[in-house]
Amino acid sequence: MPVRGLEPLLAERRLIQQAPLSALAETRIGIDVSQYLRQILTSESTREPLIAATGGLPIALTAHIEADLRTLDKFRIKPVFVFNGLPLYRRNPPRQAQEVISGREAAQRNHAWALYEQGHAEEAAKVLTEGQRHGNWVVPIEVTRLILRMFRHRMVEYIVAPYMQWGQLSYLLNHPKGYVHSVFSSLEMLAFPTQRVITSIDFANATFRFVDRGRAIADIGLIPDQFIDFIILCGTELLPTFPPLADNFFNRSLIDMLRHFKSGAGVIAGHSEHPAVRASGYLEGFLRTRAAIKYSLVLTAEEGTCLPLPLVIPPTQQAHAITASEVPADIHEIFSGRLPDELYFHISKGLISPQLVGWLTSGIIHELPPLDNGESIEYRKYIENVITEGATAPRCTALSLLTSCLNQAWQQKRIVSSRLHRVVRRKD
């Protein structure tokens, strides 16, 4: 999910610039895999919306990636792909919202199938390209192994971030050794220490579009801290849109609010009596998201340890150097409990799935609904008795193998199996 309404605002103010791909020759570019896949799977020329009806993996995905890698080789650009890592800790996962989204998407698929059975194949495909997904019905974690296998075969550099890929990209970009010279990511990257963000690459025409962060902040008329708050309140993958503006979103109204209340926390406090703000605990969610961005955990290159981003990159001219004593003592309430550095290293190499470790750290196994939205009795029994809760269930076995080499606190952690039709609590 991109930052809501930010790209149209930047385009309106002519803050999105374009340059030839040759301008990046002889450099290393850090690529956010989530954004890269989103570009492939939502573009009119490369998306495969019928995946929503047929299931499986995109047929032409590997061919598109191979072609893009050849284009980068042609311009002597060295890519470094960065995958998303473990999920952030959430006290109250938005189960009800997920049920609404899943039900809406199931209705969209059923409508497309009805059109297809009536002989309207083109209209059915068009229906599947509408909505928030824009034709992208692929869950990134489902194609991760396919992409990793391709990268290993072609000896392409990659790393799986400990948590958020944006923090790891910022670390690689700002490191004194300059591991990458530019980043290709979503607009959420503008909330992290960076000068410019490449938002899209047109491999066919050998051009790319980018945003200058400093110029955007100056043009919008906010200070850097307010700009970060603005991105969060617009609505991102980390936090929904500020509730009072959710239905009739207008980013200029949000900019005026930030100028008046001086900060995002002030904006929320000024609307504390709003029913949706109070019911959702939006202020706490905002503060947690703000801290997750500021103290994003990254894997260091030399020591191989997992540390907060401000401790491992040089401070900007406007900000003072943050010391370890200033890092919140309850940072584990934002990310997860401390894990061994060796485990983060294995995750970074793709040897252990972040999805598996995420089940342990979050305490929740999210069961994604199948094509029929999990309405069949056979599917429910299969998930409950074979996949999750059976005596030899692969998920229980995988978690047991993982926790066997961790300390006792992890071995005794409760795991919740969350499905749309049932929530089961069990103790490993």
XYZ file of C-alpha atoms in Angstrom:
428
model
C 0.000 0.000 0.000
C 1.619 3.307 -1.090
C 1.369 6.541 0.896
C -2.206 7.648 0.302
C -2.516 10.739 -1.863
C 1.182 11.628 -1.754
C 2.108 10.761 -5.338
C -0.675 12.925 -6.876
C 0.401 15.794 -4.602
C 4.035 15.481 -5.680
C 3.015 15.234 -9.341
C 0.773 18.306 -9.036
C 3.661 20.322 -7.612
C 6.027 18.926 -10.272
C 8.266 17.351 -7.671
C 8.564 14.036 -9.522
C 11.521 14.302 -11.890
C 12.640 12.021 -14.710
C 16.124 11.046 -15.858
C 17.708 8.504 -18.228
C 18.839 5.203 -16.757
C 22.326 5.937 -18.077
C 22.660 8.546 -15.289
C 23.064 5.626 -12.867
C 25.854 3.956 -14.851
C 28.746 2.551 -12.803
C 26.752 2.799 -9.564
C 25.042 0.441 -7.140
C 21.301 0.773 -6.604
C 19.393 -0.581 -3.611
C 16.055 -2.001 -4.743
C 13.062 -2.488 -2.453
C 11.737 -5.875 -3.592
C 8.186 -5.091 -2.440
C 8.057 -1.916 -4.542
C 9.748 -3.624 -7.490
C 7.205 -6.466 -7.454
C 4.373 -3.967 -7.070
C 5.587 -2.175 -10.199
C 5.694 -5.406 -12.208
C 2.374 -6.766 -10.966
C 0.375 -3.524 -11.355
C 1.753 -2.287 -14.677
C -0.707 -2.693 -17.559
C 1.892 -4.428 -19.729
C 3.120 -6.950 -17.131
C 0.372 -7.554 -14.562
C -1.497 -10.864 -14.384
C -4.887 -10.131 -12.784
C -6.284 -13.611 -13.525
C -4.074 -14.931 -10.716
C -6.974 -13.875 -8.478
C -9.150 -16.504 -10.151
C -6.666 -19.253 -11.006
C -4.252 -19.062 -8.074
C -0.600 -20.055 -8.305
C 2.420 -17.950 -9.189
C 2.668 -15.361 -12.001
C 3.696 -17.206 -15.147
C 5.869 -14.458 -16.641
C 7.371 -13.079 -13.412
C 10.783 -14.712 -13.816
C 10.972 -13.606 -17.456
C 10.288 -9.980 -16.474
C 12.940 -10.048 -13.739
C 15.494 -11.625 -16.083
C 14.838 -8.927 -18.684
C 15.201 -6.157 -16.094
C 18.476 -7.615 -14.830
C 19.823 -7.665 -18.389
C 18.867 -3.997 -18.775
C 20.733 -3.094 -15.592
C 23.767 -5.054 -16.797
C 23.635 -3.174 -20.084
C 23.948 0.153 -18.256
C 26.557 -1.244 -15.823
C 24.267 -0.773 -12.822
C 24.787 -3.154 -9.915
C 21.505 -3.960 -8.101
C 21.264 -4.884 -4.419
C 17.796 -6.233 -3.654
C 16.409 -5.764 -0.135
C 13.509 -7.933 1.058
C 11.118 -7.060 3.867
C 11.792 -8.897 7.136
C 9.888 -9.622 10.346
C 6.560 -7.902 11.039
C 6.320 -5.211 13.681
C 4.736 -6.156 16.987
C 1.036 -5.320 17.296
C -0.923 -5.568 20.512
C -4.325 -5.714 18.836
C -4.128 -6.967 15.234
C -6.874 -5.416 13.041
C -8.785 -8.669 12.530
C -12.139 -7.017 11.824
C -10.659 -4.783 9.116
C -8.995 -7.812 7.518
C -12.327 -9.635 7.446
C -13.944 -6.697 5.642
C -11.132 -6.529 3.071
C -11.184 -10.294 2.464
C -14.955 -10.267 2.027
C -14.745 -7.374 -0.432
C -12.036 -9.111 -2.466
C -13.993 -12.386 -2.480
C -17.017 -10.525 -3.858
C -14.783 -8.963 -6.514
C -13.517 -12.404 -7.580
C -17.041 -13.840 -7.641
C -18.224 -10.961 -9.823
C -15.326 -11.559 -12.226
C -16.129 -15.279 -12.394
C -19.778 -14.502 -13.142
C -18.746 -12.279 -16.047
C -16.328 -14.923 -17.325
C -19.007 -17.636 -17.276
C -21.255 -15.325 -19.291
C -18.559 -15.082 -21.967
C -17.250 -11.628 -21.025
C -13.590 -12.545 -20.479
C -12.204 -9.051 -21.082
C -14.668 -7.466 -18.662
C -13.806 -10.109 -16.057
C -10.105 -9.269 -16.327
C -10.933 -5.562 -16.056
C -12.882 -6.134 -12.829
C -9.842 -7.852 -11.300
C -7.658 -4.805 -12.045
C -9.919 -2.446 -10.092
C -9.771 -1.594 -6.407
C -6.756 -1.146 -4.158
C -4.841 -4.068 -5.643
C -4.767 -2.677 -9.217
C -4.421 -6.214 -10.567
C -1.764 -7.312 -8.069
C -3.169 -10.440 -6.397
C 0.186 -11.941 -5.485
C 1.323 -12.137 -1.854
C 5.065 -11.229 -1.859
C 6.011 -13.976 0.618
C 4.643 -16.587 -1.815
C 7.124 -15.638 -4.540
C 10.106 -14.917 -2.291
C 11.658 -18.379 -2.656
C 11.237 -18.250 -6.426
C 13.059 -14.912 -6.586
C 15.797 -15.973 -4.161
C 16.475 -19.074 -6.247
C 16.844 -16.908 -9.334
C 19.164 -14.448 -7.572
C 21.410 -17.240 -6.296
C 21.611 -18.727 -9.786
C 22.560 -15.365 -11.322
C 24.759 -14.367 -8.347
C 22.703 -11.224 -7.736
C 23.299 -9.476 -4.399
C 20.389 -9.438 -1.969
C 19.647 -9.149 1.734
C 16.558 -9.823 3.823
C 16.144 -6.970 6.311
C 15.651 -7.792 10.003
C 12.375 -5.856 10.004
C 11.503 -2.965 7.668
C 13.269 -2.856 4.308
C 13.262 0.966 4.292
C 15.525 1.140 7.327
C 17.976 -1.340 5.812
C 18.041 0.594 2.536
C 18.727 3.812 4.439
C 21.604 2.111 6.267
C 23.170 0.869 3.021
C 22.762 4.322 1.464
C 24.152 6.356 4.374
C 26.969 4.022 5.389
C 30.416 5.692 5.141
C 31.508 2.977 2.703
C 28.541 3.726 0.428
C 27.212 0.213 -0.148
C 24.597 1.681 -2.518
C 24.468 5.073 -4.228
C 20.706 5.341 -4.763
C 17.508 3.583 -3.694
C 14.443 2.448 -5.609
C 11.563 2.182 -3.166
C 8.062 3.339 -2.308
C 7.282 6.827 -1.032
C 7.453 5.569 2.576
C 11.215 5.776 2.055
C 10.917 9.575 2.270
C 10.309 9.187 6.009
C 13.814 7.743 6.430
C 17.225 9.455 6.128
C 17.735 9.838 2.381
C 18.232 12.628 -0.150
C 16.402 11.190 -3.144
C 14.130 8.220 -3.775
C 13.630 6.534 -7.131
C 9.904 5.751 -7.246
C 9.721 3.864 -10.556
C 11.949 2.543 -13.322
C 10.781 2.204 -16.924
C 13.076 -0.567 -18.115
C 11.571 -0.576 -21.615
C 12.394 3.100 -22.232
C 15.491 3.175 -19.980
C 14.244 6.007 -17.756
C 13.443 6.423 -14.084
C 11.435 8.825 -11.928
C 12.626 10.156 -8.601
C 11.733 12.584 -5.809
C 14.154 14.944 -4.088
C 13.252 14.782 -0.388
C 14.640 18.198 0.577
C 12.891 19.910 -2.306
C 9.594 18.189 -1.463
C 9.770 19.260 2.189
C 10.528 22.869 1.241
C 7.804 23.036 -1.419
C 5.096 21.601 0.832
C 6.133 24.031 3.556
C 6.812 21.680 6.459
C 9.866 21.014 8.579
C 11.458 17.515 8.328
C 9.758 16.151 11.476
C 6.373 17.420 10.305
C 6.949 15.849 6.894
C 7.487 12.439 8.514
C 4.279 12.925 10.522
C 2.498 13.915 7.301
C 3.542 10.675 5.583
C 2.352 8.590 8.537
C -1.009 10.364 8.855
C -1.683 10.054 5.114
C -1.864 6.294 5.567
C 0.824 3.706 4.872
C 1.474 0.010 5.342
C 2.346 0.802 8.962
C -0.731 2.824 9.963
C -4.120 3.610 8.362
C -5.138 7.105 7.299
C -5.957 9.582 10.081
C -9.635 8.661 10.815
C -11.212 12.157 10.504
C -9.853 12.338 6.940
C -10.264 8.667 5.993
C -13.540 8.993 4.049
C -12.922 12.355 2.357
C -9.158 12.458 2.205
C -7.610 15.770 1.202
C -3.891 16.059 1.916
C -3.930 19.863 1.888
C -6.240 19.780 4.910
C -3.725 17.559 6.662
C -0.896 19.966 5.814
C -2.889 22.850 7.312
C -3.528 20.786 10.457
C 0.186 20.079 10.866
C 1.026 23.756 10.479
C -1.566 24.650 13.108
C -0.870 21.905 15.675
C 2.913 21.808 14.930
C 3.180 17.979 15.040
C 1.343 14.780 14.195
C 0.784 13.998 17.868
C -0.719 17.464 18.275
C -3.094 16.864 15.357
C -4.306 13.609 16.901
C -4.621 15.140 20.377
C -6.687 17.955 18.881
C -9.145 15.372 17.535
C -9.060 13.067 20.562
C -12.862 13.194 20.923
C -13.415 11.842 17.417
C -15.081 8.410 17.834
C -12.796 6.613 15.359
C -9.648 8.142 16.880
C -10.669 7.076 20.364
C -11.909 3.591 19.402
C -8.849 2.672 17.346
C -6.257 3.977 19.805
C -4.818 5.962 16.924
C -2.470 8.080 19.035
C -0.689 5.018 20.389
C -0.459 3.538 16.897
C 1.000 6.794 15.589
C 3.619 7.007 18.337
C 4.621 3.378 17.803
C 4.958 3.951 14.053
C 6.976 7.117 14.646
C 9.349 5.242 16.947
C 9.607 2.323 14.493
C 10.786 4.734 11.799
C 13.178 6.687 14.009
C 14.772 3.636 15.650
C 14.414 1.175 12.777
C 16.463 -1.965 13.473
C 19.007 -2.842 10.773
C 21.643 -5.517 10.267
C 25.134 -4.020 10.290
C 27.617 -5.025 7.615
C 30.837 -5.367 9.612
C 29.704 -6.760 12.976
C 26.592 -8.595 11.780
C 24.567 -7.255 14.716
C 21.027 -5.865 14.766
C 21.058 -2.243 15.965
C 18.854 0.891 15.744
C 19.495 2.927 12.600
C 20.572 6.198 14.356
C 23.439 4.374 16.076
C 25.038 3.116 12.861
C 24.757 6.006 10.382
C 26.278 9.503 10.577
C 23.825 12.151 11.885
C 22.565 14.821 9.501
C 23.610 18.426 9.910
C 20.234 19.343 11.400
C 20.096 16.476 13.928
C 22.300 15.627 16.874
C 23.962 12.244 17.254
C 21.711 9.812 19.120
C 23.423 7.665 21.733
C 22.465 4.209 22.973
C 21.095 5.711 26.197
C 18.493 7.663 24.188
C 17.067 4.551 22.523
C 13.781 3.587 24.259
C 14.208 0.750 26.747
C 10.920 -0.787 25.569
C 11.885 -0.939 21.904
C 10.967 -4.630 22.000
C 7.339 -3.486 22.317
C 7.666 -1.961 18.845
C 9.627 -4.610 16.968
C 9.891 -7.886 18.895
C 11.755 -9.531 21.716
C 15.498 -9.782 21.244
C 16.624 -12.592 18.952
C 20.169 -13.949 18.534
C 22.249 -12.079 15.959
C 22.935 -15.438 14.299
C 19.221 -15.800 13.582
C 19.062 -12.351 11.983
C 22.059 -13.350 9.853
C 20.378 -16.571 8.688
C 17.274 -14.554 7.824
C 19.359 -12.041 5.859
C 20.754 -14.848 3.686
C 17.335 -16.362 3.035
C 18.183 -19.539 4.961
C 15.271 -19.085 7.382
C 11.953 -17.616 6.303
C 11.018 -14.333 8.010
C 7.422 -15.544 7.861
C 8.247 -18.450 10.186
C 10.164 -16.263 12.639
C 7.393 -13.671 12.361
C 4.874 -16.233 13.603
C 7.026 -16.650 16.695
C 7.764 -12.976 17.379
C 4.222 -11.742 16.737
C 2.574 -14.746 18.382
C 0.111 -15.008 15.488
C -0.140 -17.318 12.491
C -2.229 -15.455 9.933
C -3.971 -17.874 7.604
C -4.523 -16.139 4.273
C -7.898 -16.971 2.702
C -7.891 -19.085 -0.490
C -9.785 -18.269 -3.677
C -13.179 -19.123 -2.150
C -12.381 -17.024 0.944
C -12.167 -20.177 3.090
C -15.875 -20.927 2.982
C -15.632 -24.676 2.279
C -15.773 -27.122 5.204
C -13.044 -29.297 3.630
C -10.605 -26.401 3.562
C -11.242 -25.510 7.186
C -10.711 -29.090 8.344
C -7.527 -29.347 6.287
C -6.052 -26.208 7.829
C -7.056 -27.124 11.369
C -6.279 -30.846 11.425
C -3.390 -31.157 8.972
C -1.537 -27.860 8.514
C -1.786 -26.155 11.904
C -3.071 -28.290 14.774
C -2.379 -31.895 13.793
C 0.119 -34.057 15.686
C 2.601 -33.743 12.820
C 1.439 -30.364 11.504
C 4.275 -28.771 9.485
C 3.797 -25.371 11.099
C 4.023 -26.770 14.626
C 7.046 -28.831 13.608
C 8.795 -25.835 12.057
C 8.176 -23.685 15.137
C 9.429 -26.465 17.417
C 12.634 -26.831 15.423
C 13.155 -23.070 15.487
C 12.557 -22.627 19.221
C 14.640 -25.675 20.176
C 17.814 -23.595 19.809
C 16.406 -20.446 21.453
C 16.039 -19.576 25.116
C 13.207 -20.836 27.283
C 11.132 -17.669 26.974
C 10.668 -18.290 23.249
C 9.982 -21.998 23.791
C 7.092 -21.185 26.140
C 5.592 -18.410 24.014
C 1.922 -18.779 23.148
C 0.990 -18.807 19.460
C -2.432 -17.853 18.112
C -3.680 -19.413 14.882
C -5.837 -16.744 13.268
C -8.266 -17.606 10.493
C -11.246 -15.692 9.189
C -13.668 -18.361 10.373
C -12.033 -19.180 13.703
C -9.322 -18.137 16.151
C -7.533 -20.969 17.973
C -5.175 -20.438 20.876
C -2.609 -23.087 21.577
C 0.626 -23.458 23.466
C 3.651 -24.906 21.691
